[in-house]
mmCIF file of C-alpha atoms and ligand atoms in Angstrom:
data_model
loop_
_atom_site.group_PDB
_atom_site.id
_atom_site.type_symbol
_atom_site.label_atom_id
_atom_site.label_comp_id
_atom_site.label_asym_id
_atom_site.label_seq_id
_atom_site.Cartn_x
_atom_site.Cartn_y
_atom_site.Cartn_z
ATOM 1 C CA MET A 3 133.736 101.188 98.681
ATOM 2 C CA THR A 4 132.621 102.873 95.553
ATOM 3 C CA GLU A 5 130.472 101.970 92.621
ATOM 4 C CA GLU A 6 133.597 102.016 90.426
ATOM 5 C CA ALA A 7 135.638 99.804 92.883
ATOM 6 C CA PRO A 8 133.420 97.366 94.823
ATOM 7 C CA ASP A 9 134.842 95.576 97.661
ATOM 8 C CA LEU A 10 134.477 91.996 96.466
ATOM 9 C CA ALA A 11 135.419 90.448 99.805
ATOM 10 C CA ALA A 12 132.845 92.413 101.556
ATOM 11 C CA LEU A 13 130.363 91.583 98.869
ATOM 12 C CA GLU A 14 131.048 87.801 99.266
ATOM 13 C CA GLU A 15 130.654 88.188 102.937
ATOM 14 C CA ALA A 16 127.172 90.020 102.513
ATOM 15 C CA GLY A 17 126.178 87.168 100.162
ATOM 16 C CA GLU A 18 126.963 84.520 102.644
ATOM 17 C CA ILE A 19 125.031 86.531 105.304
ATOM 18 C CA LEU A 20 121.972 86.839 103.118
ATOM 19 C CA LYS A 21 121.932 83.225 102.216
ATOM 20 C CA ALA A 22 122.181 82.252 105.908
ATOM 21 C CA GLY A 23 119.127 84.267 106.705
ATOM 22 C CA GLY A 24 120.853 87.491 107.914
ATOM 23 C CA LEU A 25 120.328 91.099 107.090
ATOM 24 C CA VAL A 26 122.715 93.403 105.225
ATOM 25 C CA ALA A 27 122.133 97.131 104.489
ATOM 26 C CA PHE A 28 123.311 98.273 101.282
ATOM 27 C CA PRO A 29 123.495 101.285 98.898
ATOM 28 C CA THR A 30 121.311 101.581 95.802
ATOM 29 C CA GLU A 31 121.022 104.506 93.512
ATOM 30 C CA THR A 32 117.965 105.754 95.287
ATOM 31 C CA VAL A 33 118.364 105.235 99.193
ATOM 32 C CA TYR A 34 119.951 102.483 101.270
ATOM 33 C CA GLY A 35 118.066 99.294 101.520
ATOM 34 C CA LEU A 36 117.898 96.735 104.411
ATOM 35 C CA GLY A 37 118.288 93.447 102.644
ATOM 36 C CA GLY A 38 117.116 89.961 103.482
ATOM 37 C CA ASP A 39 116.446 86.738 101.369
ATOM 38 C CA GLY A 40 113.238 87.624 99.833
ATOM 39 C CA LEU A 41 112.206 84.116 99.400
ATOM 40 C CA ASN A 42 113.046 83.168 103.058
ATOM 41 C CA PRO A 43 109.946 83.982 105.283
ATOM 42 C CA ALA A 44 112.110 84.221 108.443
ATOM 43 C CA SER A 45 114.432 86.760 106.899
ATOM 44 C CA SER A 46 111.447 88.897 105.986
ATOM 45 C CA ARG A 47 110.142 88.598 109.642
ATOM 46 C CA LYS A 48 113.705 89.837 110.733
ATOM 47 C CA ILE A 49 113.462 92.963 108.481
ATOM 48 C CA TYR A 50 110.148 94.088 109.988
ATOM 49 C CA ALA A 51 111.398 93.612 113.430
ATOM 50 C CA ALA A 52 114.660 95.581 112.785
ATOM 51 C CA LYS A 53 112.835 98.459 111.316
ATOM 52 C CA GLY A 54 109.884 98.235 113.864
ATOM 53 C CA ARG A 55 107.657 98.227 110.669
ATOM 54 C CA PRO A 56 104.039 97.077 110.521
ATOM 55 C CA SER A 57 104.109 93.529 108.865
ATOM 56 C CA ASP A 58 101.238 94.339 106.598
ATOM 57 C CA ASN A 59 103.500 96.808 104.687
ATOM 58 C CA PRO A 60 105.108 94.772 101.937
ATOM 59 C CA LEU A 61 108.702 94.628 100.799
ATOM 60 C CA ILE A 62 110.180 95.224 97.436
ATOM 61 C CA ILE A 63 112.206 92.169 96.094
ATOM 62 C CA HIS A 64 115.518 93.387 94.349
ATOM 63 C CA ILE A 65 116.755 91.479 91.459
ATOM 64 C CA ALA A 66 119.908 91.626 89.314
ATOM 65 C CA SER A 67 118.772 89.982 86.007
ATOM 66 C CA MET A 68 115.562 89.895 83.942
ATOM 67 C CA GLU A 69 115.371 86.109 84.231
ATOM 68 C CA SER A 70 114.773 86.541 87.723
ATOM 69 C CA LEU A 71 111.549 88.484 87.262
ATOM 70 C CA THR A 72 109.906 85.701 85.457
ATOM 71 C CA GLN A 73 110.651 83.463 88.570
ATOM 72 C CA ILE A 74 108.628 85.496 90.941
ATOM 73 C CA ALA A 75 106.027 87.438 88.782
ATOM 74 C CA ALA A 76 103.061 85.392 87.515
ATOM 75 C CA GLU A 77 102.006 87.723 84.744
ATOM 76 C CA ILE A 78 104.182 90.335 83.048
ATOM 77 C CA PRO A 79 102.188 92.530 80.564
ATOM 78 C CA GLU A 80 103.837 93.751 77.456
ATOM 79 C CA ALA A 81 103.806 97.349 78.609
ATOM 80 C CA ALA A 82 105.854 96.311 81.749
ATOM 81 C CA LYS A 83 108.527 94.706 79.526
ATOM 82 C CA ARG A 84 108.747 97.984 77.502
ATOM 83 C CA LEU A 85 109.064 99.928 80.793
ATOM 84 C CA ALA A 86 111.809 97.457 82.027
ATOM 85 C CA ASP A 87 113.707 97.839 78.586
ATOM 86 C CA ALA A 88 113.469 101.731 79.104
ATOM 87 C CA TYR A 89 114.254 102.111 82.826
ATOM 88 C CA TRP A 90 115.818 99.001 84.342
ATOM 89 C CA PRO A 91 118.183 98.732 85.831
ATOM 90 C CA GLY A 92 117.135 101.857 87.609
ATOM 91 C CA PRO A 93 115.035 103.733 90.038
ATOM 92 C CA LEU A 94 111.806 102.031 89.337
ATOM 93 C CA THR A 95 109.531 99.356 90.944
ATOM 94 C CA MET A 96 106.903 97.417 89.299
ATOM 95 C CA ILE A 97 104.141 95.381 90.963
ATOM 96 C CA PHE A 98 102.686 92.167 89.521
ATOM 97 C CA PRO A 99 100.790 89.310 90.755
ATOM 98 C CA LYS A 100 103.249 87.044 92.617
ATOM 99 C CA LYS A 101 104.162 83.359 92.003
ATOM 100 C CA GLU A 102 103.994 80.887 94.786
ATOM 101 C CA ILE A 103 107.520 80.828 95.552
ATOM 102 C CA VAL A 104 107.269 84.390 97.043
ATOM 103 C CA PRO A 105 106.280 84.213 100.783
ATOM 104 C CA TYR A 106 103.391 86.169 102.067
ATOM 105 C CA GLU A 107 105.937 87.340 104.729
ATOM 106 C CA THR A 108 107.554 89.429 102.087
ATOM 107 C CA THR A 109 104.401 90.638 100.373
ATOM 108 C CA GLY A 110 102.679 91.626 103.591
ATOM 109 C CA GLY A 111 99.957 89.079 102.845
ATOM 110 C CA LEU A 112 99.317 90.369 99.473
ATOM 111 C CA ASP A 113 99.062 88.220 96.240
ATOM 112 C CA THR A 114 101.285 90.797 94.496
ATOM 113 C CA VAL A 115 104.946 91.291 94.465
ATOM 114 C CA ALA A 116 106.821 94.541 94.040
ATOM 115 C CA VAL A 117 110.111 94.141 92.088
ATOM 116 C CA ARG A 118 113.057 96.417 91.278
ATOM 117 C CA PHE A 119 116.339 95.978 89.340
ATOM 118 C CA PRO A 120 118.492 98.660 90.671
ATOM 119 C CA SER A 121 121.344 100.066 88.694
ATOM 120 C CA SER A 122 123.807 100.448 91.581
ATOM 121 C CA ARG A 123 126.666 97.974 90.756
ATOM 122 C CA ILE A 124 127.357 97.406 94.546
ATOM 123 C CA ALA A 125 123.576 96.376 94.880
ATOM 124 C CA GLN A 126 123.700 94.085 91.880
ATOM 125 C CA GLU A 127 126.908 92.401 93.005
ATOM 126 C CA MET A 128 125.439 91.833 96.434
ATOM 127 C CA ILE A 129 122.080 90.469 95.049
ATOM 128 C CA ARG A 130 123.921 87.902 92.644
ATOM 129 C CA ARG A 131 125.842 86.628 95.667
ATOM 130 C CA GLY A 132 122.939 86.568 98.069
ATOM 131 C CA GLY A 133 120.751 84.175 95.979
ATOM 132 C CA GLY A 134 119.307 86.719 93.465
ATOM 133 C CA PHE A 135 116.197 87.865 95.287
ATOM 134 C CA VAL A 136 116.701 90.527 97.978
ATOM 135 C CA ALA A 137 113.757 91.894 99.882
ATOM 136 C CA ALA A 138 114.607 95.347 100.973
ATOM 137 C CA PRO A 139 112.736 98.205 102.443
ATOM 138 C CA SER A 140 114.579 101.559 102.878
ATOM 139 C CA ALA A 141 117.116 101.038 105.878
ATOM 140 C CA ASN A 142 115.730 103.519 108.177
ATOM 141 C CA LEU A 143 113.702 102.879 111.420
ATOM 142 C CA SER A 144 109.946 103.025 110.727
ATOM 143 C CA GLY A 145 108.932 106.651 110.636
ATOM 144 C CA ARG A 146 112.357 108.153 109.934
ATOM 145 C CA PRO A 147 113.464 109.633 106.624
ATOM 146 C CA SER A 148 115.169 107.161 104.267
ATOM 147 C CA PRO A 149 118.974 106.871 104.608
ATOM 148 C CA THR A 150 120.992 108.333 101.926
ATOM 149 C CA THR A 151 124.459 107.672 103.652
ATOM 150 C CA ALA A 152 125.671 104.639 105.400
ATOM 151 C CA GLN A 153 126.039 106.918 108.609
ATOM 152 C CA HIS A 154 122.255 107.332 108.546
ATOM 153 C CA VAL A 155 121.873 103.405 108.574
ATOM 154 C CA VAL A 156 124.283 103.190 111.545
ATOM 155 C CA GLU A 157 122.245 105.813 113.437
ATOM 156 C CA ASP A 158 119.014 103.971 112.908
ATOM 157 C CA LEU A 159 119.895 100.298 112.726
ATOM 158 C CA GLY A 160 123.622 99.867 113.575
ATOM 159 C CA ASP A 161 123.059 97.404 116.543
ATOM 160 C CA ARG A 162 120.241 95.435 114.959
ATOM 161 C CA ILE A 163 121.614 94.136 111.602
ATOM 162 C CA ASP A 164 124.519 91.815 110.514
ATOM 163 C CA MET A 165 126.407 94.080 108.125
ATOM 164 C CA ILE A 166 126.398 97.588 106.488
ATOM 165 C CA LEU A 167 127.933 98.021 103.070
ATOM 166 C CA ASP A 168 129.171 101.533 102.905
ATOM 167 C CA GLY A 169 129.066 102.983 99.346
ATOM 168 C CA GLY A 170 129.098 106.547 100.195
ATOM 169 C CA GLN A 171 126.234 108.811 99.492
ATOM 170 C CA VAL A 172 123.555 107.601 97.166
ATOM 171 C CA GLN A 173 123.193 109.222 93.529
ATOM 172 C CA ILE A 174 119.281 110.186 93.807
ATOM 173 C CA GLY A 175 118.222 110.446 97.315
ATOM 174 C CA LEU A 176 114.464 109.629 97.039
ATOM 175 C CA GLU A 177 112.915 106.192 96.816
ATOM 176 C CA SER A 178 112.122 104.549 93.524
ATOM 177 C CA THR A 179 108.924 105.287 91.433
ATOM 178 C CA ILE A 180 106.384 102.464 91.998
ATOM 179 C CA VAL A 181 104.086 101.509 89.018
ATOM 180 C CA ASP A 182 101.300 98.960 89.566
ATOM 181 C CA PHE A 183 100.650 96.676 86.594
ATOM 182 C CA THR A 184 97.921 94.613 88.233
ATOM 183 C CA GLU A 185 95.262 96.955 86.809
ATOM 184 C CA GLU A 186 94.105 97.807 83.280
ATOM 185 C CA ILE A 187 95.858 100.917 83.110
ATOM 186 C CA PRO A 188 99.181 101.140 84.919
ATOM 187 C CA VAL A 189 98.954 103.236 88.272
ATOM 188 C CA ILE A 190 101.684 105.326 89.914
ATOM 189 C CA LEU A 191 101.605 104.322 93.598
ATOM 190 C CA ARG A 192 104.630 106.379 94.530
ATOM 191 C CA PRO A 193 106.167 109.287 92.469
ATOM 192 C CA GLY A 194 109.984 109.198 92.126
ATOM 193 C CA TYR A 195 112.974 110.151 89.805
ATOM 194 C CA ILE A 196 111.067 108.422 86.840
ATOM 195 C CA ASN A 197 108.333 110.916 86.528
ATOM 196 C CA PRO A 198 104.962 110.719 84.820
ATOM 197 C CA ASP A 199 106.210 112.136 81.370
ATOM 198 C CA MET A 200 109.040 109.546 81.341
ATOM 199 C CA LEU A 201 106.439 106.846 81.961
ATOM 200 C CA ARG A 202 103.992 108.212 79.446
ATOM 201 C CA GLN A 203 106.549 108.274 76.718
ATOM 202 C CA VAL A 204 106.852 104.332 77.014
ATOM 203 C CA LEU A 205 103.400 103.577 78.283
ATOM 204 C CA GLY A 206 101.194 105.873 76.563
ATOM 205 C CA GLN A 207 98.506 105.877 79.311
ATOM 206 C CA VAL A 208 99.419 106.023 83.107
ATOM 207 C CA ARG A 209 97.190 107.037 86.087
ATOM 208 C CA MET A 210 98.213 108.605 89.441
ATOM 209 C CA ASP A 211 96.908 106.638 92.427
ATOM 210 C CA PRO A 212 94.025 108.950 93.483
ATOM 211 C CA GLY A 213 94.865 108.076 97.148
ATOM 212 C CA LEU A 214 98.139 110.011 96.986
ATOM 213 C CA THR A 215 96.535 113.418 96.679
ATOM 214 C CA ALA A 216 93.308 112.759 98.503
ATOM 215 C CA SER A 217 92.795 114.751 101.676
ATOM 216 C CA ALA A 218 92.376 113.097 105.007
ATOM 217 C CA GLU A 219 88.626 113.606 105.155
ATOM 218 C CA THR A 220 87.934 111.597 101.974
ATOM 219 C CA LYS A 221 88.077 107.717 102.349
ATOM 220 C CA VAL A 222 90.379 107.167 99.369
ATOM 221 C CA ARG A 223 93.727 105.660 100.783
ATOM 222 C CA PRO A 224 96.750 105.250 98.949
ATOM 223 C CA LYS A 225 97.017 101.645 97.381
ATOM 224 C CA ALA A 226 100.780 101.248 98.494
ATOM 225 C CA PRO A 227 100.316 100.486 102.324
ATOM 226 C CA GLY A 228 103.673 102.322 103.039
ATOM 227 C CA MET A 229 102.306 105.457 101.482
ATOM 228 C CA ARG A 230 99.409 105.472 104.146
ATOM 229 C CA TYR A 231 101.792 105.864 107.160
ATOM 230 C CA ARG A 232 102.932 109.173 108.745
ATOM 231 C CA HIS A 233 106.557 108.965 107.411
ATOM 232 C CA TYR A 234 109.706 110.988 107.068
ATOM 233 C CA ALA A 235 108.588 113.178 109.995
ATOM 234 C CA PRO A 236 111.076 115.309 111.689
ATOM 235 C CA LYS A 237 110.623 115.852 115.483
ATOM 236 C CA GLY A 238 110.020 119.701 114.962
ATOM 237 C CA GLN A 239 107.073 121.095 113.076
ATOM 238 C CA LEU A 240 107.501 121.594 109.473
ATOM 239 C CA THR A 241 105.474 124.105 107.655
ATOM 240 C CA VAL A 242 105.624 124.536 103.839
ATOM 241 C CA VAL A 243 104.922 127.936 102.361
ATOM 242 C CA GLU A 244 103.686 127.972 98.767
ATOM 243 C CA GLY A 245 103.198 130.899 96.200
ATOM 244 C CA PRO A 246 105.034 133.473 94.298
ATOM 245 C CA GLU A 247 108.594 133.745 95.396
ATOM 246 C CA ASP A 248 108.550 137.234 97.118
ATOM 247 C CA SER A 249 105.391 136.454 98.998
ATOM 248 C CA VAL A 250 106.764 133.215 100.258
ATOM 249 C CA CYS A 251 110.000 134.802 101.307
ATOM 250 C CA ARG A 252 108.170 137.606 103.278
ATOM 251 C CA GLU A 253 105.920 135.084 105.043
ATOM 252 C CA ILE A 254 108.840 132.748 105.871
ATOM 253 C CA CYS A 255 110.837 135.563 107.211
ATOM 254 C CA ALA A 256 108.036 136.673 109.447
ATOM 255 C CA LEU A 257 107.176 133.233 110.851
ATOM 256 C CA ALA A 258 110.814 132.541 111.458
ATOM 257 C CA ALA A 259 111.069 135.841 113.253
ATOM 258 C CA GLU A 260 108.121 135.206 115.336
ATOM 259 C CA LYS A 261 109.182 131.715 116.573
ATOM 260 C CA ALA A 262 112.890 132.844 117.125
ATOM 261 C CA ALA A 263 111.466 135.785 119.394
ATOM 262 C CA GLU A 264 109.674 132.985 121.405
ATOM 263 C CA GLY A 265 112.919 131.422 121.957
ATOM 264 C CA CYS A 266 112.449 128.412 119.488
ATOM 265 C CA ARG A 267 115.125 126.753 117.415
ATOM 266 C CA VAL A 268 114.184 127.721 113.760
ATOM 267 C CA ARG A 269 115.377 126.486 110.540
ATOM 268 C CA ILE A 270 114.465 127.745 106.889
ATOM 269 C CA PHE A 271 114.755 125.294 103.926
ATOM 270 C CA CYS A 272 115.602 127.243 100.791
ATOM 271 C CA THR A 273 117.648 126.963 97.500
ATOM 272 C CA GLU A 274 120.746 128.585 96.176
ATOM 273 C CA GLU A 275 118.589 130.977 94.234
ATOM 274 C CA SER A 276 116.847 132.274 97.374
ATOM 275 C CA ARG A 277 119.130 131.849 100.432
ATOM 276 C CA GLU A 278 120.261 135.495 100.210
ATOM 277 C CA LEU A 279 116.762 136.579 100.943
ATOM 278 C CA TYR A 280 116.601 135.042 104.322
ATOM 279 C CA PRO A 281 118.603 135.693 107.733
ATOM 280 C CA ALA A 282 121.679 133.526 107.217
ATOM 281 C CA GLU A 283 121.546 131.991 110.740
ATOM 282 C CA PHE A 284 118.391 130.007 109.928
ATOM 283 C CA THR A 285 118.910 128.934 106.422
ATOM 284 C CA VAL A 286 119.901 125.509 104.851
ATOM 285 C CA SER A 287 119.856 125.351 101.070
ATOM 286 C CA LEU A 288 118.794 122.059 99.797
ATOM 287 C CA GLY A 289 120.287 122.801 96.285
ATOM 288 C CA ALA A 290 119.536 124.650 93.333
ATOM 289 C CA ARG A 291 116.441 124.948 91.391
ATOM 290 C CA ALA A 292 118.365 125.265 88.303
ATOM 291 C CA GLN A 293 119.731 121.760 89.133
ATOM 292 C CA GLU A 294 116.680 120.310 90.673
ATOM 293 C CA GLU A 295 118.077 116.898 91.317
ATOM 294 C CA THR A 296 120.170 118.422 93.983
ATOM 295 C CA ILE A 297 117.104 119.263 96.029
ATOM 296 C CA ALA A 298 115.996 115.654 96.019
ATOM 297 C CA TYR A 299 119.575 114.612 96.948
ATOM 298 C CA HIS A 300 119.685 116.660 100.182
ATOM 299 C CA LEU A 301 116.177 116.584 101.424
ATOM 300 C CA TYR A 302 116.462 113.667 103.753
ATOM 301 C CA ASP A 303 119.800 114.659 105.330
ATOM 302 C CA ALA A 304 118.467 118.133 105.834
ATOM 303 C CA LEU A 305 115.492 116.721 107.666
ATOM 304 C CA ARG A 306 117.688 114.322 109.774
ATOM 305 C CA LYS A 307 119.979 117.261 110.607
ATOM 306 C CA CYS A 308 116.977 119.220 112.049
ATOM 307 C CA ASP A 309 116.531 116.407 114.634
ATOM 308 C CA GLU A 310 120.112 116.348 115.516
ATOM 309 C CA ASP A 311 120.081 120.147 116.026
ATOM 310 C CA GLY A 312 116.815 120.128 118.227
ATOM 311 C CA ILE A 313 115.133 122.237 115.635
ATOM 312 C CA GLU A 314 111.527 123.070 116.695
ATOM 313 C CA HIS A 315 110.142 124.781 113.694
ATOM 314 C CA ILE A 316 111.043 124.272 110.107
ATOM 315 C CA PHE A 317 109.790 126.573 107.262
ATOM 316 C CA SER A 318 110.284 125.361 103.845
ATOM 317 C CA GLU A 319 109.706 126.825 100.385
ATOM 318 C CA ALA A 320 107.824 124.559 98.010
ATOM 319 C CA PHE A 321 109.788 122.842 95.316
ATOM 320 C CA ASN A 322 107.513 122.302 92.429
ATOM 321 C CA THR A 323 110.102 121.966 89.925
ATOM 322 C CA PRO A 324 109.454 120.489 86.500
ATOM 323 C CA ARG A 325 111.095 116.853 86.574
ATOM 324 C CA ILE A 326 111.472 115.823 90.081
ATOM 325 C CA GLY A 327 109.310 118.276 91.868
ATOM 326 C CA GLN A 328 106.304 115.965 92.314
ATOM 327 C CA ALA A 329 108.431 113.369 93.914
ATOM 328 C CA VAL A 330 110.045 115.954 96.326
ATOM 329 C CA MET A 331 106.711 117.576 97.136
ATOM 330 C CA ASN A 332 105.238 114.265 97.860
ATOM 331 C CA ARG A 333 107.898 113.607 100.621
ATOM 332 C CA LEU A 334 108.033 117.154 101.924
ATOM 333 C CA LEU A 335 104.240 117.301 102.383
ATOM 334 C CA LYS A 336 104.301 113.982 104.154
ATOM 335 C CA ALA A 337 106.954 115.246 106.403
ATOM 336 C CA ALA A 338 105.009 118.240 106.972
ATOM 337 C CA GLY A 339 101.738 116.297 107.788
ATOM 338 C CA HIS A 340 100.245 118.458 104.914
ATOM 339 C CA ARG A 341 100.831 121.653 106.818
ATOM 340 C CA VAL A 342 100.867 124.138 103.945
ATOM 341 C CA ILE A 343 100.321 127.941 104.021
ATOM 342 C CA ARG A 344 99.304 129.332 100.532
ATOM 343 C CA VAL A 345 100.382 133.118 100.234
HETATM 344 O O1 TXA B 6 113.998 103.007 96.193
HETATM 345 C C1 TXA B 6 113.486 102.154 96.739
HETATM 346 O O2 TXA B 6 112.274 101.667 96.229
HETATM 347 C C2 TXA B 6 114.017 101.666 98.134
HETATM 348 C C3 TXA B 6 115.334 100.991 97.731
HETATM 349 C C4 TXA B 6 116.064 100.244 98.916
HETATM 350 O O3 TXA B 6 115.125 100.096 96.737
HETATM 351 N N1 TXA B 6 113.114 100.863 98.807
HETATM 352 C C5 TXA B 6 112.021 101.269 99.498
HETATM 353 O O4 TXA B 6 111.233 100.445 100.124
HETATM 354 O O5 TXA B 6 111.619 102.497 99.341
HETATM 355 P P1 TXA B 6 110.168 100.699 101.157
HETATM 356 O O6 TXA B 6 109.728 99.481 101.733
HETATM 357 O O7 TXA B 6 110.718 101.669 102.041
HETATM 358 O O8 TXA B 6 109.038 101.165 100.300
HETATM 359 C C6 TXA B 6 108.192 100.265 99.449
HETATM 360 C C7 TXA B 6 106.855 100.776 99.243
HETATM 361 C C8 TXA B 6 105.990 100.775 100.442
HETATM 362 O O9 TXA B 6 105.087 101.979 100.346
HETATM 363 C C9 TXA B 6 105.068 99.506 100.251
HETATM 364 O O10 TXA B 6 103.875 99.638 100.868
HETATM 365 C C10 TXA B 6 105.010 99.512 98.730
HETATM 366 O O11 TXA B 6 106.324 99.845 98.360
HETATM 367 N N2 TXA B 6 104.684 98.169 98.305
HETATM 368 C C11 TXA B 6 105.570 97.044 98.168
HETATM 369 N N3 TXA B 6 105.078 96.015 97.702
HETATM 370 C C12 TXA B 6 103.693 96.404 97.324
HETATM 371 C C13 TXA B 6 102.706 95.687 96.693
HETATM 372 N N4 TXA B 6 102.666 94.509 96.438
HETATM 373 N N5 TXA B 6 101.496 96.396 96.549
HETATM 374 C C14 TXA B 6 101.403 97.814 96.725
HETATM 375 N N6 TXA B 6 102.443 98.393 97.365
HETATM 376 C C15 TXA B 6 103.607 97.856 97.595
HETATM 377 MG MG1 MG B 7 110.616 103.231 103.314
#
């Protein structure tokens, strides 16, 4: 089905499955989600089991109306309402103190709840039919890149869930921006398409969670439990090379040649602007710097393809583009286990 022409019969069926406590994978504008009834503790337990996810890593509850928010969030600050006006429905998750009706199984034992109102029409129609509160992590096996196509979901979870709604490739390709409203100044717990400038325009002040950029030696951990885990990691070794374009290119060419000479399978992540500068047999262009959203859109698929192709060494340019670069680099550096060469 498509966003323009949702398959209503399939959505009805999905709604019935959710209400009966089953699991349905569904597209959103960010990535595919693995949905269960967020107010049903048994459904949330099933989600953790299907993904192989640690049960202290809380789930986002997806809603399809603003009225739903007041049923699960105990305090909604003015600033959060303004942010919702600006960017909901959309790729934004907000964290509030939870109401009692939200089970601890969904929040990983926390007294707060993460809420998102997705803009995908397929997602909205499914949420409405499924009772209005759909807990959904990304629909990948724990530790794999988030799925951006239904095929990715089939690969990871095909035999573990009740239904997959195929809405084609998602629009953005990176998970939502998470903003925590349980502290005095709102805190970004995960960067995404809604970037700090866009948040500042509405909120004035906003902080970055210091745990996001802290090095492993310091004891500062990310506040979002999911941001603490090794994530998105391909089977091969990923190295990011950062610096002026010509130095980056020279370094990547040298590293790739060295590993290829050792008999390793090598891949280079580059862009439309730079692909000509590398040996063609190694390159995968993620997109164009001039249209930076395309890089976000292709990243997870490119990482999955490396596993499929048995790639042992991946060398990637850095993608510090103005709007979505922070979100892309957050995922890329995690996938690289923070292995970075600065030239
Ligand atoms: O774009 C998205 O957000 C996708 C689609 C399906 O909506 N969902 C998604 O869910 O990325 P997941 O479970 O893969 O990531 C949710 C993140 C995790 O890092 C989790 O730890 C954090 O949100 N989180 C959820 N509830 C939280 C809470 N109450 N406090 C702090 N972090 C929370
Ligand atoms: Mg995830």
